[in-house]
Structures are given as structure tokens and as C-alpha cells.
């Protein structure tokens, strides 16, 4: 009787351990990656391909879109677009600038979550403090 109870308990522990392992992404840590390119507001980029902060006659349009909460992304030299999981208003002053971000991709969504940021100033990469996020 004791052996059956012990076997059943061990089986339950094994099942719950496997379930926890599966739901936690298989125990794999997110791979750190560095991306670089132009920070864009994704609405204007998607609609018009604009990668600058000024959009035609509209000065600082990209920054205003970011301050309004529209999503931001990085467009690299090959035209790849990286959606960013960041508070857009906090990054508004960087729209149209070259950024280099180091971070990870989300496990459940194709979003890049930066942990470090550099901005190209006068041809050199300058490390900047990341704006605050909720996580």
C-alpha cells in the first residue's frame, strides 16, 4: 500500500514538474541580441516609409506620435523592422536617430525588449540610460 502511494506521489511530482518546465519556456533563457538602426514611429513608417523625425512639412511628427503613445520600432540598414516593447513617450526624443539596443525578444510575442541603449552622436556610439519601464 505504501509503495503504491509513494509511486503515485512521485508520478504527480513528475507530471507537475514537466508541466512547469513546459510553461516556463522549456527552461531556456532568452538569447541576448544587439540590434541597430533608425528609431521610427511605426504608424508613419508603415504608412509612408518615413524614417526621420520630420515628416514633410510636419516638424517633429515622429516625436509627437511617440509622445501620443504610438508604437516605436528600429529599422535596420537591410530594412528589417524590430517592434519595441518600450514606453513610447519616454523614447520620443530619439525618433529619427540611430540607436543600438541590446536586449532580448519576448517568449510569446515578437517584441524586442532593450536592456541597454546607445545613441550615435557625431559618428560615435554613446551609452545612454534607458528610460524607465514597468519591468
PDB file of C-alpha atoms in Angstrom:
ATOM      1  CA  UNK A   1       0.000   0.000   0.000  1.00  0.00           C
ATOM      2  CA  UNK A   2       2.801   2.410   0.926  1.00  0.00           C
ATOM      3  CA  UNK A   3       4.646   1.625  -2.328  1.00  0.00           C
ATOM      4  CA  UNK A   4       1.533   2.460  -4.388  1.00  0.00           C
ATOM      5  CA  UNK A   5       1.056   5.778  -2.577  1.00  0.00           C
ATOM      6  CA  UNK A   6       4.735   6.615  -2.987  1.00  0.00           C
ATOM      7  CA  UNK A   7       4.632   5.720  -6.695  1.00  0.00           C
ATOM      8  CA  UNK A   8       1.508   7.828  -7.207  1.00  0.00           C
ATOM      9  CA  UNK A   9       3.083  10.777  -5.371  1.00  0.00           C
ATOM     10  CA  UNK A  10       6.269  10.545  -7.424  1.00  0.00           C
ATOM     11  CA  UNK A  11       4.231  10.341 -10.625  1.00  0.00           C
ATOM     12  CA  UNK A  12       2.323  13.507  -9.662  1.00  0.00           C
ATOM     13  CA  UNK A  13       5.546  15.343  -8.844  1.00  0.00           C
ATOM     14  CA  UNK A  14       6.976  14.286 -12.209  1.00  0.00           C
ATOM     15  CA  UNK A  15       3.853  15.420 -14.100  1.00  0.00           C
ATOM     16  CA  UNK A  16       3.760  18.820 -12.364  1.00  0.00           C
ATOM     17  CA  UNK A  17       7.492  19.296 -12.874  1.00  0.00           C
ATOM     18  CA  UNK A  18       7.157  18.602 -16.592  1.00  0.00           C
ATOM     19  CA  UNK A  19       4.171  20.953 -16.864  1.00  0.00           C
ATOM     20  CA  UNK A  20       6.029  23.733 -15.069  1.00  0.00           C
ATOM     21  CA  UNK A  21       9.079  23.185 -17.284  1.00  0.00           C
ATOM     22  CA  UNK A  22       6.902  23.321 -20.421  1.00  0.00           C
ATOM     23  CA  UNK A  23       5.081  26.500 -19.427  1.00  0.00           C
ATOM     24  CA  UNK A  24       8.270  28.271 -18.422  1.00  0.00           C
ATOM     25  CA  UNK A  25       9.656  28.125 -21.951  1.00  0.00           C
ATOM     26  CA  UNK A  26      11.489  24.840 -21.531  1.00  0.00           C
ATOM     27  CA  UNK A  27      13.993  26.272 -19.100  1.00  0.00           C
ATOM     28  CA  UNK A  28      15.735  28.194 -21.878  1.00  0.00           C
ATOM     29  CA  UNK A  29      16.941  31.693 -21.171  1.00  0.00           C
ATOM     30  CA  UNK A  30      16.157  34.334 -23.738  1.00  0.00           C
ATOM     31  CA  UNK A  31      19.098  34.887 -26.058  1.00  0.00           C
ATOM     32  CA  UNK A  32      20.659  38.347 -25.788  1.00  0.00           C
ATOM     33  CA  UNK A  33      20.888  40.175 -29.108  1.00  0.00           C
ATOM     34  CA  UNK A  34      22.056  43.595 -30.293  1.00  0.00           C
ATOM     35  CA  UNK A  35      20.122  45.453 -32.984  1.00  0.00           C
ATOM     36  CA  UNK A  36      20.884  48.815 -34.552  1.00  0.00           C
ATOM     37  CA  UNK A  37      19.148  51.176 -36.901  1.00  0.00           C
ATOM     38  CA  UNK A  38      16.863  54.192 -37.011  1.00  0.00           C
ATOM     39  CA  UNK A  39      14.197  54.634 -34.344  1.00  0.00           C
ATOM     40  CA  UNK A  40      10.856  55.253 -36.083  1.00  0.00           C
ATOM     41  CA  UNK A  41       7.254  55.734 -35.103  1.00  0.00           C
ATOM     42  CA  UNK A  42       5.681  52.662 -36.644  1.00  0.00           C
ATOM     43  CA  UNK A  43       2.453  54.306 -37.838  1.00  0.00           C
ATOM     44  CA  UNK A  44       4.161  56.823 -40.116  1.00  0.00           C
ATOM     45  CA  UNK A  45       6.801  54.295 -41.154  1.00  0.00           C
ATOM     46  CA  UNK A  46       4.149  51.711 -42.077  1.00  0.00           C
ATOM     47  CA  UNK A  47       2.036  54.253 -43.980  1.00  0.00           C
ATOM     48  CA  UNK A  48       4.736  56.339 -45.680  1.00  0.00           C
ATOM     49  CA  UNK A  49       8.126  54.705 -45.087  1.00  0.00           C
ATOM     50  CA  UNK A  50       9.304  57.762 -43.133  1.00  0.00           C
ATOM     51  CA  UNK A  51      12.449  57.218 -41.038  1.00  0.00           C
ATOM     52  CA  UNK A  52      13.106  60.811 -39.983  1.00  0.00           C
ATOM     53  CA  UNK A  53      11.549  62.799 -37.154  1.00  0.00           C
ATOM     54  CA  UNK A  54      10.222  65.467 -39.546  1.00  0.00           C
ATOM     55  CA  UNK A  55       7.571  64.129 -41.929  1.00  0.00           C
ATOM     56  CA  UNK A  56       7.306  66.515 -44.850  1.00  0.00           C
ATOM     57  CA  UNK A  57       6.136  69.904 -43.544  1.00  0.00           C
ATOM     58  CA  UNK A  58       5.265  68.373 -40.171  1.00  0.00           C
ATOM     59  CA  UNK A  59       8.224  69.131 -37.869  1.00  0.00           C
ATOM     60  CA  UNK A  60       8.837  66.621 -35.048  1.00  0.00           C
ATOM     61  CA  UNK A  61       5.940  64.454 -36.230  1.00  0.00           C
ATOM     62  CA  UNK A  62       7.695  61.250 -35.144  1.00  0.00           C
ATOM     63  CA  UNK A  63       8.310  62.579 -31.639  1.00  0.00           C
ATOM     64  CA  UNK A  64       4.706  63.773 -31.365  1.00  0.00           C
ATOM     65  CA  UNK A  65       3.429  60.350 -32.444  1.00  0.00           C
ATOM     66  CA  UNK A  66       5.661  58.711 -29.822  1.00  0.00           C
ATOM     67  CA  UNK A  67       4.507  61.174 -27.142  1.00  0.00           C
ATOM     68  CA  UNK A  68       0.957  60.203 -28.056  1.00  0.00           C
ATOM     69  CA  UNK A  69       1.767  56.573 -27.320  1.00  0.00           C
ATOM     70  CA  UNK A  70       2.076  55.182 -30.842  1.00  0.00           C
ATOM     71  CA  UNK A  71       4.432  52.185 -31.052  1.00  0.00           C
ATOM     72  CA  UNK A  72       8.096  52.541 -31.942  1.00  0.00           C
ATOM     73  CA  UNK A  73      10.494  50.316 -33.819  1.00  0.00           C
ATOM     74  CA  UNK A  74      14.005  50.078 -35.178  1.00  0.00           C
ATOM     75  CA  UNK A  75      14.548  49.886 -38.952  1.00  0.00           C
ATOM     76  CA  UNK A  76      17.984  48.454 -39.730  1.00  0.00           C
ATOM     77  CA  UNK A  77      20.167  49.001 -42.803  1.00  0.00           C
ATOM     78  CA  UNK A  78      18.574  45.996 -44.559  1.00  0.00           C
ATOM     79  CA  UNK A  79      15.041  47.290 -43.971  1.00  0.00           C
ATOM     80  CA  UNK A  80      14.200  44.820 -41.198  1.00  0.00           C
ATOM     81  CA  UNK A  81      11.738  46.228 -38.673  1.00  0.00           C
ATOM     82  CA  UNK A  82      12.047  45.427 -34.965  1.00  0.00           C
ATOM     83  CA  UNK A  83       8.986  46.215 -32.854  1.00  0.00           C
ATOM     84  CA  UNK A  84       9.996  47.547 -29.449  1.00  0.00           C
ATOM     85  CA  UNK A  85       8.342  46.853 -26.103  1.00  0.00           C
ATOM     86  CA  UNK A  86       9.074  50.291 -24.649  1.00  0.00           C
ATOM     87  CA  UNK A  87       7.062  53.238 -23.312  1.00  0.00           C
ATOM     88  CA  UNK A  88       6.973  55.335 -26.488  1.00  0.00           C
ATOM     89  CA  UNK A  89       6.719  58.767 -24.804  1.00  0.00           C
ATOM     90  CA  UNK A  90       9.982  58.128 -22.934  1.00  0.00           C
ATOM     91  CA  UNK A  91      11.812  57.480 -26.230  1.00  0.00           C
ATOM     92  CA  UNK A  92      10.244  60.375 -28.190  1.00  0.00           C
ATOM     93  CA  UNK A  93      13.419  62.485 -28.237  1.00  0.00           C
ATOM     94  CA  UNK A  94      15.280  59.684 -30.048  1.00  0.00           C
ATOM     95  CA  UNK A  95      12.888  59.285 -33.030  1.00  0.00           C
ATOM     96  CA  UNK A  96      14.845  59.587 -36.282  1.00  0.00           C
ATOM     97  CA  UNK A  97      18.182  58.894 -34.569  1.00  0.00           C
ATOM     98  CA  UNK A  98      20.472  55.908 -34.938  1.00  0.00           C
ATOM     99  CA  UNK A  99      20.228  53.592 -31.930  1.00  0.00           C
ATOM    100  CA  UNK A 100      21.994  50.412 -30.904  1.00  0.00           C
ATOM    101  CA  UNK A 101      19.950  48.339 -28.467  1.00  0.00           C
ATOM    102  CA  UNK A 102      20.978  45.218 -26.595  1.00  0.00           C
ATOM    103  CA  UNK A 103      18.222  43.067 -25.128  1.00  0.00           C
ATOM    104  CA  UNK A 104      16.012  40.047 -25.698  1.00  0.00           C
ATOM    105  CA  UNK A 105      12.933  39.012 -27.668  1.00  0.00           C
ATOM    106  CA  UNK A 106       9.714  38.124 -25.900  1.00  0.00           C
ATOM    107  CA  UNK A 107       8.962  34.418 -25.485  1.00  0.00           C
ATOM    108  CA  UNK A 108       5.339  34.820 -26.536  1.00  0.00           C
ATOM    109  CA  UNK A 109       5.382  37.833 -28.880  1.00  0.00           C
ATOM    110  CA  UNK A 110       7.765  39.179 -31.497  1.00  0.00           C
ATOM    111  CA  UNK A 111       8.802  42.208 -29.460  1.00  0.00           C
ATOM    112  CA  UNK A 112      12.313  43.362 -28.630  1.00  0.00           C
ATOM    113  CA  UNK A 113      12.903  44.352 -25.001  1.00  0.00           C
ATOM    114  CA  UNK A 114      16.025  46.515 -24.659  1.00  0.00           C
ATOM    115  CA  UNK A 115      18.278  46.320 -21.608  1.00  0.00           C
ATOM    116  CA  UNK A 116      20.988  48.718 -22.874  1.00  0.00           C
ATOM    117  CA  UNK A 117      20.909  51.636 -25.299  1.00  0.00           C
ATOM    118  CA  UNK A 118      23.492  53.571 -27.281  1.00  0.00           C
ATOM    119  CA  UNK A 119      22.811  56.592 -29.485  1.00  0.00           C
ATOM    120  CA  UNK A 120      25.020  57.610 -32.399  1.00  0.00           C
ATOM    121  CA  UNK A 121      26.228  61.157 -31.761  1.00  0.00           C
ATOM    122  CA  UNK A 122      28.776  62.821 -34.058  1.00  0.00           C
ATOM    123  CA  UNK A 123      29.648  59.445 -35.580  1.00  0.00           C
ATOM    124  CA  UNK A 124      30.312  57.729 -32.228  1.00  0.00           C
ATOM    125  CA  UNK A 125      28.158  55.416 -30.122  1.00  0.00           C
ATOM    126  CA  UNK A 126      27.317  56.969 -26.749  1.00  0.00           C
ATOM    127  CA  UNK A 127      25.774  54.841 -23.999  1.00  0.00           C
ATOM    128  CA  UNK A 128      22.543  56.290 -22.595  1.00  0.00           C
ATOM    129  CA  UNK A 129      20.458  55.383 -19.593  1.00  0.00           C
ATOM    130  CA  UNK A 130      17.331  53.512 -20.624  1.00  0.00           C
ATOM    131  CA  UNK A 131      14.092  55.332 -19.928  1.00  0.00           C
ATOM    132  CA  UNK A 132      12.121  53.678 -17.128  1.00  0.00           C
ATOM    133  CA  UNK A 133       9.748  50.856 -17.954  1.00  0.00           C
ATOM    134  CA  UNK A 134       7.355  48.844 -15.847  1.00  0.00           C
ATOM    135  CA  UNK A 135       9.567  45.761 -15.863  1.00  0.00           C
TER     136      UNK A 135
END
